Every structure is written in structure tokens, then in C-alpha cells.
PDB file of C-alpha atoms in Angstrom:
ATOM      1  CA  GLY R 889       0.000   0.000   0.000  1.00 52.00           C
ATOM      2  CA  ARG R 890       0.918   3.672  -0.186  1.00 68.00           C
ATOM      3  CA  TYR R 891       1.233   5.733   2.950  1.00 72.00           C
ATOM      4  CA  SER R 892       1.196   9.504   3.282  1.00 75.00           C
ATOM      5  CA  LEU R 893       1.162  11.923   6.183  1.00 78.00           C
ATOM      6  CA  ARG R 894      -2.045  13.613   7.195  1.00 81.00           C
ATOM      7  CA  ARG R 895      -2.163  17.294   6.427  1.00 77.00           C
ATOM      8  CA  THR R 896      -2.044  18.235  10.124  1.00 79.00           C
ATOM      9  CA  TYR R 897       1.154  16.214  10.624  1.00 82.00           C
ATOM     10  CA  TRP R 898       3.078  17.981   7.876  1.00 81.00           C
ATOM     11  CA  LYS R 899       3.479  20.942  10.228  1.00 76.00           C
ATOM     12  CA  GLU R 900       5.308  18.690  12.694  1.00 79.00           C
ATOM     13  CA  LEU R 901       7.825  17.525  10.090  1.00 80.00           C
ATOM     14  CA  ASP R 902      11.244  19.083  10.672  1.00 80.00           C
ATOM     15  CA  LEU R 903      12.947  19.229   7.290  1.00 78.00           C
ATOM     16  CA  TYR R 904      16.103  20.789   8.699  1.00 70.00           C
ATOM     17  CA  HIS R 905      17.052  18.052  11.130  1.00 75.00           C
ATOM     18  CA  PRO R 906      20.623  16.743  10.588  1.00 74.00           C
ATOM     19  CA  ARG R 907      19.283  13.254   9.804  1.00 82.00           C
ATOM     20  CA  TRP R 908      18.309  14.292   6.264  1.00 83.00           C
ATOM     21  CA  ASN R 909      20.749  13.698   3.435  1.00 83.00           C
ATOM     22  CA  SER R 910      20.672  16.004   0.411  1.00 78.00           C
ATOM     23  CA  LYS R 911      18.720  13.619  -1.839  1.00 83.00           C
ATOM     24  CA  ASP R 912      16.000  12.762   0.684  1.00 85.00           C
ATOM     25  CA  LEU R 913      15.756  16.400   1.758  1.00 82.00           C
ATOM     26  CA  GLN R 914      15.138  17.505  -1.828  1.00 81.00           C
ATOM     27  CA  LEU R 915      12.306  14.990  -2.220  1.00 85.00           C
ATOM     28  CA  ALA R 916      10.838  15.898   1.173  1.00 84.00           C
ATOM     29  CA  GLU R 917      10.857  19.619   0.324  1.00 82.00           C
ATOM     30  CA  GLU R 918       9.053  18.933  -2.961  1.00 84.00           C
ATOM     31  CA  ARG R 919       6.400  16.857  -1.198  1.00 85.00           C
ATOM     32  CA  TYR R 920       6.027  19.487   1.504  1.00 86.00           C
ATOM     33  CA  LEU R 921       5.442  22.109  -1.179  1.00 83.00           C
ATOM     34  CA  ARG R 922       2.938  19.880  -2.971  1.00 84.00           C
ATOM     35  CA  PHE R 923       0.896  19.038   0.132  1.00 84.00           C
ATOM     36  CA  CYS R 924       1.127  22.363   2.008  1.00 82.00           C
ATOM     37  CA  ASN R 925       1.265  24.753  -0.990  1.00 80.00           C
ATOM     38  CA  VAL R 926       4.034  26.764   0.713  1.00 78.00           C
ATOM     39  CA  PRO R 927       7.825  26.350   0.506  1.00 76.00           C
ATOM     40  CA  ALA R 928       9.339  24.727   3.572  1.00 78.00           C
ATOM     41  CA  MET R 929      12.156  27.260   3.646  1.00 74.00           C
ATOM     42  CA  THR R 930       9.737  30.078   4.457  1.00 72.00           C
ATOM     43  CA  ALA R 931       7.115  28.079   6.359  1.00 76.00           C
ATOM     44  CA  GLN R 932       9.404  26.218   8.750  1.00 81.00           C
ATOM     45  CA  LEU R 933      11.070  29.164  10.411  1.00 85.00           C
ATOM     46  CA  PRO R 934      12.411  28.895  13.971  1.00 84.00           C
ATOM     47  CA  ARG R 935      10.058  30.254  16.618  1.00 83.00           C
ATOM     48  CA  TRP R 936      10.862  31.422  20.107  1.00 84.00           C
ATOM     49  CA  THR R 937       9.014  29.699  22.926  1.00 81.00           C
ATOM     50  CA  LYS R 938       9.175  30.194  26.653  1.00 80.00           C
ATOM     51  CA  VAL R 939      11.889  28.134  28.294  1.00 81.00           C
ATOM     52  CA  PHE R 940      12.597  26.955  31.825  1.00 84.00           C
ATOM     53  CA  HIS R 941      13.018  29.998  34.066  1.00 84.00           C
ATOM     54  CA  PRO R 942      16.763  29.589  34.847  1.00 87.00           C
ATOM     55  CA  LEU R 943      17.398  29.556  31.066  1.00 85.00           C
ATOM     56  CA  ASP R 944      15.532  32.783  30.319  1.00 80.00           C
ATOM     57  CA  GLY R 945      18.760  34.517  29.348  1.00 83.00           C
ATOM     58  CA  LEU R 946      19.345  32.215  26.366  1.00 84.00           C
ATOM     59  CA  PHE R 947      17.503  34.608  24.079  1.00 84.00           C
ATOM     60  CA  GLN R 948      20.367  37.095  24.481  1.00 83.00           C
ATOM     61  CA  VAL R 949      22.573  34.801  22.376  1.00 86.00           C
ATOM     62  CA  ALA R 950      20.380  35.174  19.301  1.00 86.00           C
ATOM     63  CA  VAL R 951      20.149  38.959  19.622  1.00 84.00           C
ATOM     64  CA  SER R 952      23.775  39.555  20.600  1.00 85.00           C
ATOM     65  CA  ARG R 953      25.932  41.867  18.547  1.00 86.00           C
ATOM     66  CA  THR R 954      28.500  39.152  17.831  1.00 88.00           C
ATOM     67  CA  VAL R 955      25.932  36.825  16.277  1.00 88.00           C
ATOM     68  CA  LEU R 956      24.478  39.634  14.186  1.00 88.00           C
ATOM     69  CA  GLU R 957      27.942  40.575  12.925  1.00 91.00           C
ATOM     70  CA  ILE R 958      28.309  36.979  11.770  1.00 93.00           C
ATOM     71  CA  ILE R 959      24.954  37.194   9.990  1.00 94.00           C
ATOM     72  CA  ARG R 960      25.984  40.411   8.265  1.00 93.00           C
ATOM     73  CA  ALA R 961      29.259  38.824   7.139  1.00 91.00           C
ATOM     74  CA  VAL R 962      27.407  35.826   5.703  1.00 93.00           C
ATOM     75  CA  VAL R 963      25.016  38.077   3.783  1.00 93.00           C
ATOM     76  CA  TYR R 964      27.951  40.153   2.519  1.00 90.00           C
ATOM     77  CA  TYR R 965      29.789  37.107   1.155  1.00 88.00           C
ATOM     78  CA  ALA R 966      26.581  35.799  -0.427  1.00 88.00           C
ATOM     79  CA  VAL R 967      26.079  39.112  -2.245  1.00 88.00           C
ATOM     80  CA  ALA R 968      29.713  39.511  -3.296  1.00 84.00           C
ATOM     81  CA  ALA R 969      30.086  36.039  -4.828  1.00 80.00           C
ATOM     82  CA  GLU R 970      29.268  35.657  -8.517  1.00 74.00           C
ATOM     83  CA  LYS R 971      28.147  32.044  -8.007  1.00 69.00           C
ATOM     84  CA  SER R 972      26.787  30.401  -4.880  1.00 64.00           C
ATOM     85  CA  SER R 973      29.018  27.372  -5.476  1.00 63.00           C
ATOM     86  CA  SER R 974      32.158  29.518  -5.169  1.00 67.00           C
ATOM     87  CA  SER R 975      30.856  31.686  -2.330  1.00 74.00           C
ATOM     88  CA  ARG R 976      32.375  31.734   1.138  1.00 79.00           C
ATOM     89  CA  ALA R 977      28.749  31.633   2.301  1.00 80.00           C
ATOM     90  CA  PRO R 978      27.127  28.734   0.388  1.00 82.00           C
ATOM     91  CA  ASP R 979      23.380  28.204   0.362  1.00 80.00           C
ATOM     92  CA  GLY R 980      23.423  25.993   3.454  1.00 81.00           C
ATOM     93  CA  VAL R 981      25.326  28.547   5.543  1.00 87.00           C
ATOM     94  CA  LEU R 982      23.186  31.395   4.210  1.00 90.00           C
ATOM     95  CA  LEU R 983      19.983  29.558   5.073  1.00 87.00           C
ATOM     96  CA  ARG R 984      21.123  28.956   8.658  1.00 88.00           C
ATOM     97  CA  ALA R 985      22.077  32.623   9.028  1.00 93.00           C
ATOM     98  CA  LEU R 986      18.695  33.792   7.732  1.00 93.00           C
ATOM     99  CA  HIS R 987      16.897  31.382  10.053  1.00 92.00           C
ATOM    100  CA  LEU R 988      18.924  32.697  12.984  1.00 92.00           C
ATOM    101  CA  LEU R 989      17.970  36.240  12.010  1.00 94.00           C
ATOM    102  CA  SER R 990      14.338  35.154  11.795  1.00 93.00           C
ATOM    103  CA  LEU R 991      14.589  33.721  15.316  1.00 92.00           C
ATOM    104  CA  ALA R 992      16.043  36.994  16.625  1.00 92.00           C
ATOM    105  CA  LEU R 993      13.211  38.972  15.041  1.00 93.00           C
ATOM    106  CA  ASP R 994      10.659  36.549  16.460  1.00 91.00           C
ATOM    107  CA  ILE R 995      12.164  37.120  19.920  1.00 90.00           C
ATOM    108  CA  CYS R 996      11.826  40.878  19.440  1.00 87.00           C
ATOM    109  CA  MET R 997       8.230  40.536  18.323  1.00 87.00           C
ATOM    110  CA  ALA R 998       7.334  38.245  21.233  1.00 85.00           C
ATOM    111  CA  HIS R 999       8.842  40.599  23.809  1.00 77.00           C
ATOM    112  CA  CYS R1000       7.242  43.656  22.215  1.00 79.00           C
ATOM    113  CA  GLN R1001       3.849  41.983  22.441  1.00 79.00           C
ATOM    114  CA  GLU R1002       4.520  40.927  26.028  1.00 75.00           C
ATOM    115  CA  ASN R1003       5.628  44.418  27.032  1.00 72.00           C
ATOM    116  CA  SER R1004       2.603  45.907  25.295  1.00 70.00           C
ATOM    117  CA  SER R1005       0.205  43.620  27.146  1.00 69.00           C
ATOM    118  CA  ASN R1006       1.960  44.280  30.456  1.00 65.00           C
ATOM    119  CA  SER R1007       1.746  48.037  29.936  1.00 62.00           C
ATOM    120  CA  ASP R1008      -1.973  47.737  29.178  1.00 61.00           C
ATOM    121  CA  ILE R1009      -2.542  45.753  32.359  1.00 64.00           C
ATOM    122  CA  SER R1010      -0.498  48.140  34.517  1.00 60.00           C
ATOM    123  CA  GLY R1011      -2.247  51.120  32.943  1.00 59.00           C
ATOM    124  CA  SER R1012      -5.698  49.755  33.711  1.00 58.00           C
ATOM    125  CA  THR R1013      -4.770  48.807  37.292  1.00 57.00           C
ATOM    126  CA  ASN R1014      -2.828  51.881  38.362  1.00 55.00           C
ATOM    127  CA  PRO R1015      -2.923  52.112  42.190  1.00 52.00           C
ATOM    128  CA  SER R1016      -3.426  55.884  42.023  1.00 50.00           C
ATOM    129  CA  GLY R1017      -6.684  55.364  40.170  1.00 50.00           C
ATOM    130  CA  SER R1018      -5.536  56.986  36.919  1.00 45.00           C
ATOM    131  CA  THR R1019      -4.632  55.088  33.812  1.00 42.00           C
ATOM    132  CA  SER R1020      -1.210  55.515  32.284  1.00 39.00           C
ATOM    133  CA  SER R1021      -0.464  54.862  28.610  1.00 35.00           C
ATOM    134  CA  SER R1022       3.314  55.106  28.926  1.00 35.00           C
ATOM    135  CA  ALA R1023       5.148  51.811  28.592  1.00 37.00           C
ATOM    136  CA  HIS R1024       8.125  51.124  30.820  1.00 38.00           C
ATOM    137  CA  LEU R1025      10.959  49.254  29.139  1.00 41.00           C
ATOM    138  CA  SER R1026      12.045  46.096  30.842  1.00 47.00           C
ATOM    139  CA  ASN R1027      15.640  44.971  31.075  1.00 50.00           C
ATOM    140  CA  ASP R1028      14.947  42.337  28.408  1.00 50.00           C
ATOM    141  CA  GLU R1029      13.659  44.938  25.954  1.00 49.00           C
ATOM    142  CA  GLU R1030      16.746  47.082  26.503  1.00 50.00           C
ATOM    143  CA  VAL R1031      18.802  44.122  25.294  1.00 48.00           C
ATOM    144  CA  ILE R1032      16.580  43.431  22.286  1.00 52.00           C
ATOM    145  CA  LEU R1033      16.223  46.947  20.897  1.00 65.00           C
ATOM    146  CA  PRO R1034      19.903  47.225  19.811  1.00 74.00           C
ATOM    147  CA  LEU R1035      19.114  44.474  17.297  1.00 80.00           C
ATOM    148  CA  LEU R1036      16.908  46.891  15.377  1.00 80.00           C
ATOM    149  CA  ALA R1037      19.457  49.701  15.683  1.00 76.00           C
ATOM    150  CA  TYR R1038      22.225  47.397  14.483  1.00 84.00           C
ATOM    151  CA  ALA R1039      20.265  46.576  11.321  1.00 89.00           C
ATOM    152  CA  ARG R1040      20.534  50.252  10.324  1.00 88.00           C
ATOM    153  CA  GLU R1041      24.187  50.599  11.319  1.00 89.00           C
ATOM    154  CA  VAL R1042      26.286  51.578   8.291  1.00 87.00           C
ATOM    155  CA  VAL R1043      29.717  50.056   7.704  1.00 86.00           C
ATOM    156  CA  VAL R1044      32.244  50.453   4.899  1.00 81.00           C
ATOM    157  CA  VAL R1045      32.422  47.464   2.554  1.00 79.00           C
ATOM    158  CA  ASP R1046      34.972  46.790  -0.157  1.00 73.00           C
ATOM    159  CA  TRP R1047      33.507  44.585  -2.856  1.00 68.00           C
ATOM    160  CA  SER R1048      35.808  42.202  -4.693  1.00 62.00           C
ATOM    161  CA  ASP R1049      33.299  42.119  -7.543  1.00 56.00           C
ATOM    162  CA  ALA R1050      33.812  44.891 -10.092  1.00 45.00           C
ATOM    163  CA  HIS R1051      30.056  45.368 -10.414  1.00 58.00           C
ATOM    164  CA  PHE R1052      29.937  46.904  -6.934  1.00 61.00           C
ATOM    165  CA  ALA R1053      31.776  50.045  -5.960  1.00 56.00           C
ATOM    166  CA  PRO R1054      33.147  50.435  -2.414  1.00 61.00           C
ATOM    167  CA  GLY R1055      30.629  52.172  -0.226  1.00 74.00           C
ATOM    168  CA  HIS R1056      28.576  52.167   2.942  1.00 82.00           C
ATOM    169  CA  GLN R1057      26.096  49.376   3.554  1.00 89.00           C
ATOM    170  CA  SER R1058      23.867  48.292   6.414  1.00 91.00           C
ATOM    171  CA  LEU R1059      22.408  44.884   7.154  1.00 93.00           C
ATOM    172  CA  LEU R1060      19.120  46.032   5.632  1.00 93.00           C
ATOM    173  CA  SER R1061      20.732  47.249   2.413  1.00 92.00           C
ATOM    174  CA  LEU R1062      22.755  44.038   2.113  1.00 93.00           C
ATOM    175  CA  LEU R1063      19.585  41.986   2.523  1.00 94.00           C
ATOM    176  CA  VAL R1064      17.902  44.019  -0.220  1.00 93.00           C
ATOM    177  CA  LEU R1065      20.892  43.463  -2.532  1.00 91.00           C
ATOM    178  CA  LEU R1066      20.819  39.735  -1.827  1.00 91.00           C
ATOM    179  CA  MET R1067      17.073  39.552  -2.425  1.00 91.00           C
ATOM    180  CA  ARG R1068      17.435  41.264  -5.797  1.00 89.00           C
ATOM    181  CA  LYS R1069      20.352  39.024  -6.718  1.00 87.00           C
ATOM    182  CA  CYS R1070      18.374  35.864  -5.906  1.00 85.00           C
ATOM    183  CA  ARG R1071      15.428  37.051  -7.970  1.00 82.00           C
ATOM    184  CA  LYS R1072      17.712  37.911 -10.871  1.00 80.00           C
ATOM    185  CA  ASP R1073      19.334  34.465 -10.733  1.00 75.00           C
ATOM    186  CA  TYR R1074      15.880  32.885 -10.604  1.00 65.00           C
ATOM    187  CA  GLU R1075      14.778  34.750 -13.726  1.00 64.00           C
ATOM    188  CA  VAL R1076      18.002  34.076 -15.662  1.00 60.00           C
ATOM    189  CA  ASN R1077      18.134  30.318 -15.083  1.00 62.00           C
ATOM    190  CA  GLU R1078      15.509  28.429 -17.036  1.00 50.00           C
ATOM    191  CA  LEU R1079      16.293  24.864 -15.977  1.00 45.00           C
ATOM    192  CA  GLY R1080      18.387  23.312 -13.249  1.00 44.00           C
ATOM    193  CA  THR R1081      18.228  22.347  -9.616  1.00 44.00           C
ATOM    194  CA  PHE R1082      18.573  25.707  -7.884  1.00 44.00           C
ATOM    195  CA  GLU R1083      15.629  27.731  -9.217  1.00 46.00           C
ATOM    196  CA  SER R1084      13.355  27.029  -6.278  1.00 51.00           C
ATOM    197  CA  GLY R1085      16.215  27.817  -3.909  1.00 58.00           C
ATOM    198  CA  PHE R1086      16.710  31.257  -5.450  1.00 63.00           C
ATOM    199  CA  ALA R1087      12.978  32.012  -5.327  1.00 69.00           C
ATOM    200  CA  ASN R1088      12.525  30.751  -1.781  1.00 75.00           C
ATOM    201  CA  ILE R1089      15.560  32.596  -0.412  1.00 85.00           C
ATOM    202  CA  ALA R1090      14.281  35.821  -1.977  1.00 86.00           C
ATOM    203  CA  THR R1091      10.864  35.234  -0.412  1.00 84.00           C
ATOM    204  CA  LEU R1092      12.426  34.502   2.972  1.00 88.00           C
ATOM    205  CA  ILE R1093      14.514  37.689   2.854  1.00 91.00           C
ATOM    206  CA  GLU R1094      11.412  39.647   1.898  1.00 89.00           C
ATOM    207  CA  SER R1095       9.547  38.353   4.947  1.00 88.00           C
ATOM    208  CA  LEU R1096      12.487  39.306   7.194  1.00 92.00           C
ATOM    209  CA  LEU R1097      12.547  42.838   5.787  1.00 92.00           C
ATOM    210  CA  LEU R1098       8.829  43.164   6.432  1.00 90.00           C
ATOM    211  CA  LYS R1099       9.386  42.089  10.045  1.00 90.00           C
ATOM    212  CA  PHE R1100      12.066  44.753  10.446  1.00 91.00           C
ATOM    213  CA  ALA R1101       9.651  47.349   9.071  1.00 89.00           C
ATOM    214  CA  GLU R1102       6.877  46.188  11.381  1.00 88.00           C
ATOM    215  CA  LEU R1103       9.045  46.293  14.499  1.00 88.00           C
ATOM    216  CA  ASP R1104      10.895  49.574  14.026  1.00 87.00           C
ATOM    217  CA  ALA R1105       9.925  52.853  12.351  1.00 86.00           C
ATOM    218  CA  GLY R1106      13.572  53.647  11.577  1.00 88.00           C
ATOM    219  CA  CYS R1107      13.999  50.370   9.698  1.00 89.00           C
ATOM    220  CA  ARG R1108      10.778  51.035   7.839  1.00 88.00           C
ATOM    221  CA  ASN R1109      11.939  54.505   6.774  1.00 89.00           C
ATOM    222  CA  GLU R1110      15.269  53.167   5.533  1.00 89.00           C
ATOM    223  CA  LEU R1111      13.588  50.365   3.591  1.00 90.00           C
ATOM    224  CA  GLU R1112      11.258  52.850   1.941  1.00 88.00           C
ATOM    225  CA  LYS R1113      14.363  54.733   0.756  1.00 88.00           C
ATOM    226  CA  ILE R1114      16.164  51.613  -0.447  1.00 87.00           C
ATOM    227  CA  VAL R1115      13.103  49.945  -1.979  1.00 84.00           C
ATOM    228  CA  PRO R1116      10.710  52.699  -3.145  1.00 75.00           C
ATOM    229  CA  ASP R1117       8.217  50.183  -4.538  1.00 71.00           C
ATOM    230  CA  MET R1118       7.755  48.514  -1.172  1.00 63.00           C
ATOM    231  CA  ILE R1119       4.160  49.040  -0.010  1.00 51.00           C
ATOM    232  CA  LEU R1120       3.492  48.336   3.645  1.00 49.00           C
ATOM    233  CA  HIS R1121       0.234  48.560   5.546  1.00 46.00           C
ATOM    234  CA  LEU R1122       1.077  48.842   9.232  1.00 50.00           C
ATOM    235  CA  PRO R1123      -0.547  48.005  11.511  1.00 48.00           C
ATOM    236  CA  GLY R1124      -2.502  45.235   9.883  1.00 47.00           C
ATOM    237  CA  LYS R1125      -1.667  42.634   7.311  1.00 42.00           C
ATOM    238  CA  LEU R1126       1.543  43.350   5.439  1.00 44.00           C
ATOM    239  CA  GLN R1127       1.377  43.470   1.665  1.00 43.00           C
ATOM    240  CA  LYS R1128       4.376  41.808   0.112  1.00 40.00           C
ATOM    241  CA  PHE R1129       6.144  43.195  -2.899  1.00 39.00           C
ATOM    242  CA  GLY R1130       7.900  41.860  -5.940  1.00 41.00           C
ATOM    243  CA  GLY R1131       5.443  39.124  -6.912  1.00 42.00           C
ATOM    244  CA  ASP R1132       3.467  36.394  -5.240  1.00 43.00           C
ATOM    245  CA  PRO R1133       5.807  33.931  -3.491  1.00 41.00           C
ATOM    246  CA  CYS R1134       3.335  31.094  -4.072  1.00 45.00           C
ATOM    247  CA  VAL R1135       3.509  31.717  -7.814  1.00 44.00           C
ATOM    248  CA  LEU R1136       7.306  31.805  -7.665  1.00 44.00           C
ATOM    249  CA  ALA R1137       7.334  28.556  -5.720  1.00 46.00           C
ATOM    250  CA  SER R1138       4.929  26.796  -8.114  1.00 50.00           C
ATOM    251  CA  ASP R1139       6.911  27.942 -11.153  1.00 54.00           C
ATOM    252  CA  ALA R1140      10.102  26.732  -9.534  1.00 54.00           C
ATOM    253  CA  ALA R1141       8.523  23.353  -8.812  1.00 57.00           C
ATOM    254  CA  LYS R1142       7.497  22.989 -12.465  1.00 59.00           C
ATOM    255  CA  LYS R1143      10.999  23.849 -13.663  1.00 61.00           C
ATOM    256  CA  LYS R1144      12.463  21.420 -11.173  1.00 63.00           C
ATOM    257  CA  ALA R1145      10.179  18.661 -12.460  1.00 63.00           C
ATOM    258  CA  LYS R1146      11.274  19.386 -16.042  1.00 68.00           C
ATOM    259  CA  ALA R1147      14.900  19.207 -14.960  1.00 67.00           C
ATOM    260  CA  ARG R1148      14.264  15.816 -13.360  1.00 67.00           C
ATOM    261  CA  GLU R1149      12.647  14.582 -16.586  1.00 68.00           C
ATOM    262  CA  ARG R1150      15.688  15.698 -18.548  1.00 67.00           C
ATOM    263  CA  GLN R1151      18.000  13.925 -16.129  1.00 67.00           C
ATOM    264  CA  ALA R1152      15.902  10.754 -16.380  1.00 66.00           C
ATOM    265  CA  VAL R1153      16.064  10.838 -20.190  1.00 69.00           C
ATOM    266  CA  ILE R1154      19.829  11.326 -20.105  1.00 67.00           C
ATOM    267  CA  MET R1155      20.272   8.391 -17.724  1.00 63.00           C
TER     268      MET R1155
END
């Protein structure tokens, strides 16, 4: 007989566990896309959950300046390389860095929501009898907020590629450059095994940029300068730009199937 997972169990499948080899992972990602109609790379993002109280400080690792400098370096090398195969930040390393950045942003969002709810409760139960709308920053939030400021920090970069002139870049601008590069590579390549990867990485970066814009007004203002065609509706549901990611994913799946047919004919 033929067995398949129920739709509710697909959400419990961890496609990024070390047990997967490259061949099985490729097949699993295709099946995940077929059954869930969303790419696993953007759907299975790390989420922050409450941990045992003595381990509360673990979140500071993900939002630390050292980790974010590593993420910026990975994005820089991914942008500077002409081909991902020759990059000092190959697709696997880049994906882990983007997932770590997604986790850091999820931590920021969770703490912002928690601080907002706590301020509402304290405002409605003020002992003096008057409500207060001012929110008091907790020690945790003071640690998290530099993450958003660091994303706008400008550093001098010296590109080895002749197509880029030396200049000042921030993490946000590097992410925008990488997103555009991935979309360009996706449009240029007609057949092969990396089309869906280019499309999904671009979609993942887009979602991270939207999170930055949702969390911080300064990040949103900078993104509006870097990407004028970005249209955001905040608060409320964010409107993505640059095409429907589902369409990109479906097109990539079709091209990947054609590539498999070609490989089968050759064999």
C-alpha cells in the first residue's frame, strides 16, 4: 500500500534536522510544497518559545551583537560572490544565518507583544486610580532593541566584484541586494536544480525585511528609501512586494520537475 502523512502532521515535520541527506531532503521539500502549498524554507522558520526559568537569558545569544555581525558577514559574502558554489557563504550557511535572524526577530516581536500587554494591564490597574499609557521598558527589551538599531548601522564594505563600488552598507541594504540578486538568478536560469532555492531565499529575505519594518519605524523609513516600490500597511496585514511567493514557488517546482525529466532521459 501507499502511505502519506495527514495534512495536520506535515506541520510537525522538521525538514532541517541533521538526519536528512541532500537527496532525501530535496524529495521531502518537494512533497512538503505539494501538500502544504508553501515552501518549507519560508514556512518552517524557527520560533521562540518560553523556556525553563533559569534559562531565560538564552535569548540574548540570538540577539547579541557578535551573532548579528556573523549574519551580516554571511550576507555580505553571499552578495559579493558571482556564483553560490564559489561563495564563502554557500546556500546551506546562508539559510542557517537567515533562520537565525528570523529567530532573533521573532524574539523581538514576542517581547514587544509581552511588554505591550503588560503596559496595558499596569495602565488599567494603576494604584493611584488613573490610567497611564506610557510603557516602561524592561531589562529584556533594553537588550533586544539594539538588534533593530544594528540593522541600520552603516559600515564600509569593499567589494571584490567589479560590479559593486566600495561604499557604505547596512544589514538592511545588504539583505535588499541579496534579495534582488536571488530574484535575478531565478529569472536568468531556465532549468536546473537551484531555481526554487533562489525564489525561496528571496521570499524569505522579503519576509524578514517586512518584520524589520513592522518592528521599528527607523527600519521602515530606511527600507522605503532603499526599496521605493515597497508598499506596507502597518498596523494590519503586510502586503508583500515583488510578486506572489506562491507563484514563484509553483513555477520553480514545475521547472524542477522538467529538470528531473531531462536527467531521467539522459540516464
